[in-house]
Amino acid sequence: MIPKSHPRYESLMTREQIVGGVKKGITSINGLIAQGRGEAFDYLIGEKTSVSALQSEKVAAALLLLAKKPVISINGNAAALVPEGLIRLGEAANAPLEVNLFHRTEERVNKIIRHLRSLGAKRICTRSDGLIPGLGHERAKVDIKGIFSADVVLVPLEDGDRCKALVDMGKTVIAIDLNPLSRTAQCANVTIVDNITRAVPNISKFIEELKGLNENELQRLVKGFDNKNNLANAIDEIIEYLSSGV
Ligand code: ATP
């Protein structure tokens, strides 16, 4: 039991959730390594949402509101860390969830679907009748009525290849990735350099805030955003934080 007074309480609890996910069979053992990499970058950004991340979270909310067919992709780490948050975000954005795994097994996909349903998820795309072009077979499997035909896809903790393949399919890809240098971060249309545990509730909050805006106003928000520029700001914020003598 980790005491709440521990200075690294939140980070340690997050780690426990991932370990719990592995024990339940919803998170891949490789997910532990991904989490470790994420933690290292979270340290560098001061374990808080930066100004640039808030900016991209707001644009992500606008894109989800504008989307005709948004889908939220769920992997084993996301399912262990913020399942309820992702379910709420799906409801707010009117977007179904779809389990999409790098280390895919049908058993793990089904476990994650059951886990999400037990927490109240209603809309989950469960078929694997489509293939993303240009990827190995297992990693490419998607639901034709879900990610395959989506216009906007939110991909928390994606791998670079698949992110690129989705962009190549003409989709607008929103990635959540604490590493601003990863291939995913570099190739997504909107990159949120923040911990998924903070980013998901923030996007939901922005959806609430922006849902009164009309299409033109939402489009203006999206057009005013430049992902390369925002990533450069994210890196500058890390440098500033580190030079502030933490
Ligand atoms: P890429 O193929 O995009 O270069 P990668 O090989 O660097 O990705 P993976 O191990 O496939 O990385 O995926 C893990 C990614 O997810 C890392 O970039 C890591 O920073 C990020 N990550 C891990 N945990 C979290 C988290 N809790 N919130 C946000 N991002 C996270």
PDB file of N, CA and C in Angstrom, residues 81-153:
ATOM      1  N   LEU A  81      -5.022   2.491 -17.474  1.00  0.00           N
ATOM      2  CA  LEU A  81      -4.801   3.776 -16.796  1.00  0.00           C
ATOM      3  C   LEU A  81      -6.050   4.645 -16.674  1.00  0.00           C
ATOM      4  N   VAL A  82      -6.801   4.794 -17.747  1.00  0.00           N
ATOM      5  CA  VAL A  82      -7.943   5.720 -17.715  1.00  0.00           C
ATOM      6  C   VAL A  82      -9.199   5.155 -18.382  1.00  0.00           C
ATOM      7  N   PRO A  83      -9.605   3.932 -18.030  1.00  0.00           N
ATOM      8  CA  PRO A  83     -10.755   3.377 -18.741  1.00  0.00           C
ATOM      9  C   PRO A  83     -12.016   4.232 -18.595  1.00  0.00           C
ATOM     10  N   GLU A  84     -12.303   4.652 -17.356  1.00  0.00           N
ATOM     11  CA  GLU A  84     -13.535   5.451 -17.160  1.00  0.00           C
ATOM     12  C   GLU A  84     -13.439   6.782 -17.893  1.00  0.00           C
ATOM     13  N   GLY A  85     -12.265   7.393 -17.840  1.00  0.00           N
ATOM     14  CA  GLY A  85     -12.073   8.678 -18.515  1.00  0.00           C
ATOM     15  C   GLY A  85     -12.287   8.547 -20.014  1.00  0.00           C
ATOM     16  N   LEU A  86     -11.817   7.448 -20.583  1.00  0.00           N
ATOM     17  CA  LEU A  86     -11.981   7.245 -22.030  1.00  0.00           C
ATOM     18  C   LEU A  86     -13.442   6.956 -22.374  1.00  0.00           C
ATOM     19  N   ILE A  87     -14.119   6.248 -21.491  1.00  0.00           N
ATOM     20  CA  ILE A  87     -15.555   5.986 -21.726  1.00  0.00           C
ATOM     21  C   ILE A  87     -16.312   7.318 -21.708  1.00  0.00           C
ATOM     22  N   ARG A  88     -15.996   8.158 -20.697  1.00  0.00           N
ATOM     23  CA  ARG A  88     -16.684   9.467 -20.612  1.00  0.00           C
ATOM     24  C   ARG A  88     -16.356  10.330 -21.820  1.00  0.00           C
ATOM     25  N   LEU A  89     -15.093  10.291 -22.238  1.00  0.00           N
ATOM     26  CA  LEU A  89     -14.705  11.090 -23.408  1.00  0.00           C
ATOM     27  C   LEU A  89     -15.454  10.614 -24.651  1.00  0.00           C
ATOM     28  N   GLY A  90     -15.577   9.300 -24.794  1.00  0.00           N
ATOM     29  CA  GLY A  90     -16.316   8.743 -25.930  1.00  0.00           C
ATOM     30  C   GLY A  90     -17.759   9.248 -25.936  1.00  0.00           C
ATOM     31  N   GLU A  91     -18.350   9.294 -24.742  1.00  0.00           N
ATOM     32  CA  GLU A  91     -19.738   9.770 -24.669  1.00  0.00           C
ATOM     33  C   GLU A  91     -19.814  11.257 -25.014  1.00  0.00           C
ATOM     34  N   ALA A  92     -18.873  12.030 -24.475  1.00  0.00           N
ATOM     35  CA  ALA A  92     -18.891  13.484 -24.721  1.00  0.00           C
ATOM     36  C   ALA A  92     -18.668  13.788 -26.198  1.00  0.00           C
ATOM     37  N   ALA A  93     -17.812  12.995 -26.843  1.00  0.00           N
ATOM     38  CA  ALA A  93     -17.440  13.267 -28.241  1.00  0.00           C
ATOM     39  C   ALA A  93     -18.320  12.484 -29.217  1.00  0.00           C
ATOM     40  N   ASN A  94     -19.247  11.709 -28.680  1.00  0.00           N
ATOM     41  CA  ASN A  94     -20.080  10.840 -29.511  1.00  0.00           C
ATOM     42  C   ASN A  94     -19.210   9.926 -30.385  1.00  0.00           C
ATOM     43  N   ALA A  95     -18.194   9.365 -29.755  1.00  0.00           N
ATOM     44  CA  ALA A  95     -17.231   8.520 -30.481  1.00  0.00           C
ATOM     45  C   ALA A  95     -17.208   7.125 -29.867  1.00  0.00           C
ATOM     46  N   PRO A  96     -17.347   6.084 -30.675  1.00  0.00           N
ATOM     47  CA  PRO A  96     -17.195   4.742 -30.113  1.00  0.00           C
ATOM     48  C   PRO A  96     -15.734   4.460 -29.759  1.00  0.00           C
ATOM     49  N   LEU A  97     -15.535   3.454 -28.938  1.00  0.00           N
ATOM     50  CA  LEU A  97     -14.190   3.009 -28.590  1.00  0.00           C
ATOM     51  C   LEU A  97     -13.860   1.807 -29.464  1.00  0.00           C
ATOM     52  N   GLU A  98     -12.573   1.636 -29.775  1.00  0.00           N
ATOM     53  CA  GLU A  98     -12.159   0.423 -30.502  1.00  0.00           C
ATOM     54  C   GLU A  98     -10.828  -0.049 -29.939  1.00  0.00           C
ATOM     55  N   VAL A  99     -10.773  -1.309 -29.578  1.00  0.00           N
ATOM     56  CA  VAL A  99      -9.526  -1.855 -29.036  1.00  0.00           C
ATOM     57  C   VAL A  99      -8.592  -2.157 -30.196  1.00  0.00           C
ATOM     58  N   ASN A 100      -7.395  -1.590 -30.124  1.00  0.00           N
ATOM     59  CA  ASN A 100      -6.440  -1.741 -31.212  1.00  0.00           C
ATOM     60  C   ASN A 100      -5.068  -1.942 -30.572  1.00  0.00           C
ATOM     61  N   LEU A 101      -4.510  -3.126 -30.752  1.00  0.00           N
ATOM     62  CA  LEU A 101      -3.306  -3.467 -29.995  1.00  0.00           C
ATOM     63  C   LEU A 101      -2.103  -3.692 -30.895  1.00  0.00           C
ATOM     64  N   PHE A 102      -0.954  -3.278 -30.409  1.00  0.00           N
ATOM     65  CA  PHE A 102       0.296  -3.541 -31.133  1.00  0.00           C
ATOM     66  C   PHE A 102       0.615  -5.040 -31.019  1.00  0.00           C
ATOM     67  N   HIS A 103       0.631  -5.531 -29.776  1.00  0.00           N
ATOM     68  CA  HIS A 103       0.877  -6.973 -29.555  1.00  0.00           C
ATOM     69  C   HIS A 103      -0.497  -7.632 -29.445  1.00  0.00           C
ATOM     70  N   ARG A 104      -1.153  -7.790 -30.590  1.00  0.00           N
ATOM     71  CA  ARG A 104      -2.561  -8.202 -30.577  1.00  0.00           C
ATOM     72  C   ARG A 104      -2.739  -9.705 -30.364  1.00  0.00           C
ATOM     73  N   THR A 105      -3.598 -10.043 -29.408  1.00  0.00           N
ATOM     74  CA  THR A 105      -4.132 -11.416 -29.363  1.00  0.00           C
ATOM     75  C   THR A 105      -5.633 -11.244 -29.173  1.00  0.00           C
ATOM     76  N   GLU A 106      -6.411 -12.162 -29.725  1.00  0.00           N
ATOM     77  CA  GLU A 106      -7.869 -12.059 -29.597  1.00  0.00           C
ATOM     78  C   GLU A 106      -8.253 -12.126 -28.125  1.00  0.00           C
ATOM     79  N   GLU A 107      -7.492 -12.927 -27.366  1.00  0.00           N
ATOM     80  CA  GLU A 107      -7.805 -13.082 -25.946  1.00  0.00           C
ATOM     81  C   GLU A 107      -7.697 -11.733 -25.219  1.00  0.00           C
ATOM     82  N   ARG A 108      -6.620 -11.012 -25.509  1.00  0.00           N
ATOM     83  CA  ARG A 108      -6.422  -9.724 -24.820  1.00  0.00           C
ATOM     84  C   ARG A 108      -7.451  -8.692 -25.302  1.00  0.00           C
ATOM     85  N   VAL A 109      -7.737  -8.705 -26.611  1.00  0.00           N
ATOM     86  CA  VAL A 109      -8.756  -7.774 -27.130  1.00  0.00           C
ATOM     87  C   VAL A 109     -10.067  -8.018 -26.375  1.00  0.00           C
ATOM     88  N   ASN A 110     -10.458  -9.291 -26.244  1.00  0.00           N
ATOM     89  CA  ASN A 110     -11.734  -9.592 -25.585  1.00  0.00           C
ATOM     90  C   ASN A 110     -11.723  -9.225 -24.110  1.00  0.00           C
ATOM     91  N   LYS A 111     -10.570  -9.417 -23.470  1.00  0.00           N
ATOM     92  CA  LYS A 111     -10.477  -9.042 -22.053  1.00  0.00           C
ATOM     93  C   LYS A 111     -10.666  -7.536 -21.886  1.00  0.00           C
ATOM     94  N   ILE A 112     -10.063  -6.776 -22.798  1.00  0.00           N
ATOM     95  CA  ILE A 112     -10.186  -5.309 -22.691  1.00  0.00           C
ATOM     96  C   ILE A 112     -11.633  -4.891 -22.964  1.00  0.00           C
ATOM     97  N   ILE A 113     -12.258  -5.529 -23.952  1.00  0.00           N
ATOM     98  CA  ILE A 113     -13.667  -5.196 -24.246  1.00  0.00           C
ATOM     99  C   ILE A 113     -14.532  -5.482 -23.013  1.00  0.00           C
ATOM    100  N   ARG A 114     -14.297  -6.632 -22.390  1.00  0.00           N
ATOM    101  CA  ARG A 114     -15.093  -6.981 -21.190  1.00  0.00           C
ATOM    102  C   ARG A 114     -14.831  -5.981 -20.063  1.00  0.00           C
ATOM    103  N   HIS A 115     -13.567  -5.598 -19.926  1.00  0.00           N
ATOM    104  CA  HIS A 115     -13.179  -4.632 -18.884  1.00  0.00           C
ATOM    105  C   HIS A 115     -13.909  -3.304 -19.113  1.00  0.00           C
ATOM    106  N   LEU A 116     -13.925  -2.837 -20.352  1.00  0.00           N
ATOM    107  CA  LEU A 116     -14.574  -1.555 -20.659  1.00  0.00           C
ATOM    108  C   LEU A 116     -16.083  -1.662 -20.448  1.00  0.00           C
ATOM    109  N   ARG A 117     -16.649  -2.783 -20.856  1.00  0.00           N
ATOM    110  CA  ARG A 117     -18.110  -2.957 -20.674  1.00  0.00           C
ATOM    111  C   ARG A 117     -18.465  -3.005 -19.194  1.00  0.00           C
ATOM    112  N   SER A 118     -17.612  -3.671 -18.406  1.00  0.00           N
ATOM    113  CA  SER A 118     -17.926  -3.779 -16.974  1.00  0.00           C
ATOM    114  C   SER A 118     -17.904  -2.396 -16.312  1.00  0.00           C
ATOM    115  N   LEU A 119     -17.220  -1.447 -16.952  1.00  0.00           N
ATOM    116  CA  LEU A 119     -17.160  -0.090 -16.401  1.00  0.00           C
ATOM    117  C   LEU A 119     -18.205   0.825 -17.051  1.00  0.00           C
ATOM    118  N   GLY A 120     -19.039   0.259 -17.906  1.00  0.00           N
ATOM    119  CA  GLY A 120     -20.165   1.039 -18.437  1.00  0.00           C
ATOM    120  C   GLY A 120     -20.058   1.428 -19.909  1.00  0.00           C
ATOM    121  N   ALA A 121     -19.003   0.983 -20.612  1.00  0.00           N
ATOM    122  CA  ALA A 121     -18.882   1.368 -22.031  1.00  0.00           C
ATOM    123  C   ALA A 121     -20.030   0.758 -22.829  1.00  0.00           C
ATOM    124  N   LYS A 122     -20.683   1.597 -23.623  1.00  0.00           N
ATOM    125  CA  LYS A 122     -21.831   1.106 -24.400  1.00  0.00           C
ATOM    126  C   LYS A 122     -21.454   0.891 -25.872  1.00  0.00           C
ATOM    127  N   ARG A 123     -20.673   1.848 -26.415  1.00  0.00           N
ATOM    128  CA  ARG A 123     -20.381   1.764 -27.855  1.00  0.00           C
ATOM    129  C   ARG A 123     -18.934   1.329 -28.067  1.00  0.00           C
ATOM    130  N   ILE A 124     -18.771   0.075 -28.443  1.00  0.00           N
ATOM    131  CA  ILE A 124     -17.425  -0.430 -28.730  1.00  0.00           C
ATOM    132  C   ILE A 124     -17.467  -1.121 -30.095  1.00  0.00           C
ATOM    133  N   CYS A 125     -16.547  -0.753 -30.966  1.00  0.00           N
ATOM    134  CA  CYS A 125     -16.438  -1.424 -32.268  1.00  0.00           C
ATOM    135  C   CYS A 125     -15.631  -2.693 -32.041  1.00  0.00           C
ATOM    136  N   THR A 126     -16.234  -3.830 -32.296  1.00  0.00           N
ATOM    137  CA  THR A 126     -15.582  -5.083 -31.882  1.00  0.00           C
ATOM    138  C   THR A 126     -15.144  -5.973 -33.045  1.00  0.00           C
ATOM    139  N   ARG A 127     -15.441  -5.557 -34.278  1.00  0.00           N
ATOM    140  CA  ARG A 127     -15.078  -6.442 -35.392  1.00  0.00           C
ATOM    141  C   ARG A 127     -13.623  -6.196 -35.796  1.00  0.00           C
ATOM    142  N   SER A 128     -13.077  -7.139 -36.538  1.00  0.00           N
ATOM    143  CA  SER A 128     -11.716  -6.931 -37.059  1.00  0.00           C
ATOM    144  C   SER A 128     -11.741  -7.342 -38.530  1.00  0.00           C
ATOM    145  N   ASP A 129     -12.677  -6.733 -39.258  1.00  0.00           N
ATOM    146  CA  ASP A 129     -12.898  -7.109 -40.652  1.00  0.00           C
ATOM    147  C   ASP A 129     -12.207  -6.185 -41.658  1.00  0.00           C
ATOM    148  N   GLY A 130     -11.436  -5.209 -41.156  1.00  0.00           N
ATOM    149  CA  GLY A 130     -10.719  -4.300 -42.055  1.00  0.00           C
ATOM    150  C   GLY A 130      -9.225  -4.359 -41.791  1.00  0.00           C
ATOM    151  N   LEU A 131      -8.441  -3.928 -42.767  1.00  0.00           N
ATOM    152  CA  LEU A 131      -6.983  -3.910 -42.576  1.00  0.00           C
ATOM    153  C   LEU A 131      -6.445  -2.525 -42.937  1.00  0.00           C
ATOM    154  N   ILE A 132      -5.607  -1.973 -42.071  1.00  0.00           N
ATOM    155  CA  ILE A 132      -4.942  -0.710 -42.399  1.00  0.00           C
ATOM    156  C   ILE A 132      -3.844  -1.047 -43.406  1.00  0.00           C
ATOM    157  N   PRO A 133      -3.842  -0.407 -44.581  1.00  0.00           N
ATOM    158  CA  PRO A 133      -2.820  -0.747 -45.576  1.00  0.00           C
ATOM    159  C   PRO A 133      -1.405  -0.449 -45.078  1.00  0.00           C
ATOM    160  N   GLY A 134      -0.483  -1.310 -45.476  1.00  0.00           N
ATOM    161  CA  GLY A 134       0.934  -1.032 -45.216  1.00  0.00           C
ATOM    162  C   GLY A 134       1.460  -1.508 -43.875  1.00  0.00           C
ATOM    163  N   LEU A 135       0.664  -2.291 -43.142  1.00  0.00           N
ATOM    164  CA  LEU A 135       1.136  -2.790 -41.844  1.00  0.00           C
ATOM    165  C   LEU A 135       1.069  -4.307 -41.815  1.00  0.00           C
ATOM    166  N   GLY A 136       1.841  -4.924 -40.917  1.00  0.00           N
ATOM    167  CA  GLY A 136       1.761  -6.384 -40.737  1.00  0.00           C
ATOM    168  C   GLY A 136       0.345  -6.758 -40.326  1.00  0.00           C
ATOM    169  N   HIS A 137      -0.065  -7.980 -40.640  1.00  0.00           N
ATOM    170  CA  HIS A 137      -1.469  -8.370 -40.535  1.00  0.00           C
ATOM    171  C   HIS A 137      -2.115  -8.115 -39.162  1.00  0.00           C
ATOM    172  N   GLU A 138      -1.499  -8.613 -38.090  1.00  0.00           N
ATOM    173  CA  GLU A 138      -2.143  -8.506 -36.771  1.00  0.00           C
ATOM    174  C   GLU A 138      -2.307  -7.050 -36.335  1.00  0.00           C
ATOM    175  N   ARG A 139      -1.276  -6.256 -36.582  1.00  0.00           N
ATOM    176  CA  ARG A 139      -1.311  -4.852 -36.162  1.00  0.00           C
ATOM    177  C   ARG A 139      -2.268  -4.037 -37.020  1.00  0.00           C
ATOM    178  N   ALA A 140      -2.587  -4.568 -38.200  1.00  0.00           N
ATOM    179  CA  ALA A 140      -3.392  -3.787 -39.140  1.00  0.00           C
ATOM    180  C   ALA A 140      -4.887  -3.975 -38.921  1.00  0.00           C
ATOM    181  N   LYS A 141      -5.259  -4.980 -38.120  1.00  0.00           N
ATOM    182  CA  LYS A 141      -6.681  -5.328 -38.006  1.00  0.00           C
ATOM    183  C   LYS A 141      -7.507  -4.237 -37.335  1.00  0.00           C
ATOM    184  N   VAL A 142      -8.561  -3.817 -38.029  1.00  0.00           N
ATOM    185  CA  VAL A 142      -9.470  -2.806 -37.478  1.00  0.00           C
ATOM    186  C   VAL A 142     -10.906  -3.126 -37.878  1.00  0.00           C
ATOM    187  N   ASP A 143     -11.825  -2.420 -37.271  1.00  0.00           N
ATOM    188  CA  ASP A 143     -13.248  -2.586 -37.587  1.00  0.00           C
ATOM    189  C   ASP A 143     -13.587  -1.674 -38.769  1.00  0.00           C
ATOM    190  N   ILE A 144     -14.195  -2.256 -39.793  1.00  0.00           N
ATOM    191  CA  ILE A 144     -14.537  -1.447 -40.982  1.00  0.00           C
ATOM    192  C   ILE A 144     -15.469  -0.292 -40.611  1.00  0.00           C
ATOM    193  N   LYS A 145     -16.361  -0.542 -39.647  1.00  0.00           N
ATOM    194  CA  LYS A 145     -17.290   0.525 -39.241  1.00  0.00           C
ATOM    195  C   LYS A 145     -16.668   1.412 -38.160  1.00  0.00           C
ATOM    196  N   GLY A 146     -15.471   1.088 -37.729  1.00  0.00           N
ATOM    197  CA  GLY A 146     -14.805   1.875 -36.689  1.00  0.00           C
ATOM    198  C   GLY A 146     -13.624   2.630 -37.266  1.00  0.00           C
ATOM    199  N   ILE A 147     -12.416   2.282 -36.805  1.00  0.00           N
ATOM    200  CA  ILE A 147     -11.215   3.033 -37.208  1.00  0.00           C
ATOM    201  C   ILE A 147     -11.071   3.084 -38.730  1.00  0.00           C
ATOM    202  N   PHE A 148     -11.393   1.987 -39.392  1.00  0.00           N
ATOM    203  CA  PHE A 148     -11.176   1.942 -40.846  1.00  0.00           C
ATOM    204  C   PHE A 148     -11.889   3.087 -41.563  1.00  0.00           C
ATOM    205  N   SER A 149     -13.107   3.398 -41.150  1.00  0.00           N
ATOM    206  CA  SER A 149     -13.863   4.437 -41.861  1.00  0.00           C
ATOM    207  C   SER A 149     -13.952   5.747 -41.076  1.00  0.00           C
ATOM    208  N   ALA A 150     -13.228   5.846 -39.968  1.00  0.00           N
ATOM    209  CA  ALA A 150     -13.284   7.075 -39.167  1.00  0.00           C
ATOM    210  C   ALA A 150     -12.620   8.240 -39.898  1.00  0.00           C
ATOM    211  N   ASP A 151     -13.086   9.466 -39.611  1.00  0.00           N
ATOM    212  CA  ASP A 151     -12.366  10.630 -40.155  1.00  0.00           C
ATOM    213  C   ASP A 151     -11.367  11.182 -39.134  1.00  0.00           C
ATOM    214  N   VAL A 152     -11.710  11.065 -37.856  1.00  0.00           N
ATOM    215  CA  VAL A 152     -10.795  11.533 -36.806  1.00  0.00           C
ATOM    216  C   VAL A 152     -10.566  10.380 -35.826  1.00  0.00           C
ATOM    217  N   VAL A 153      -9.301  10.074 -35.556  1.00  0.00           N
ATOM    218  CA  VAL A 153      -8.996   8.987 -34.621  1.00  0.00           C
ATOM    219  C   VAL A 153      -8.105   9.528 -33.505  1.00  0.00           C
TER     220      VAL A 153
END
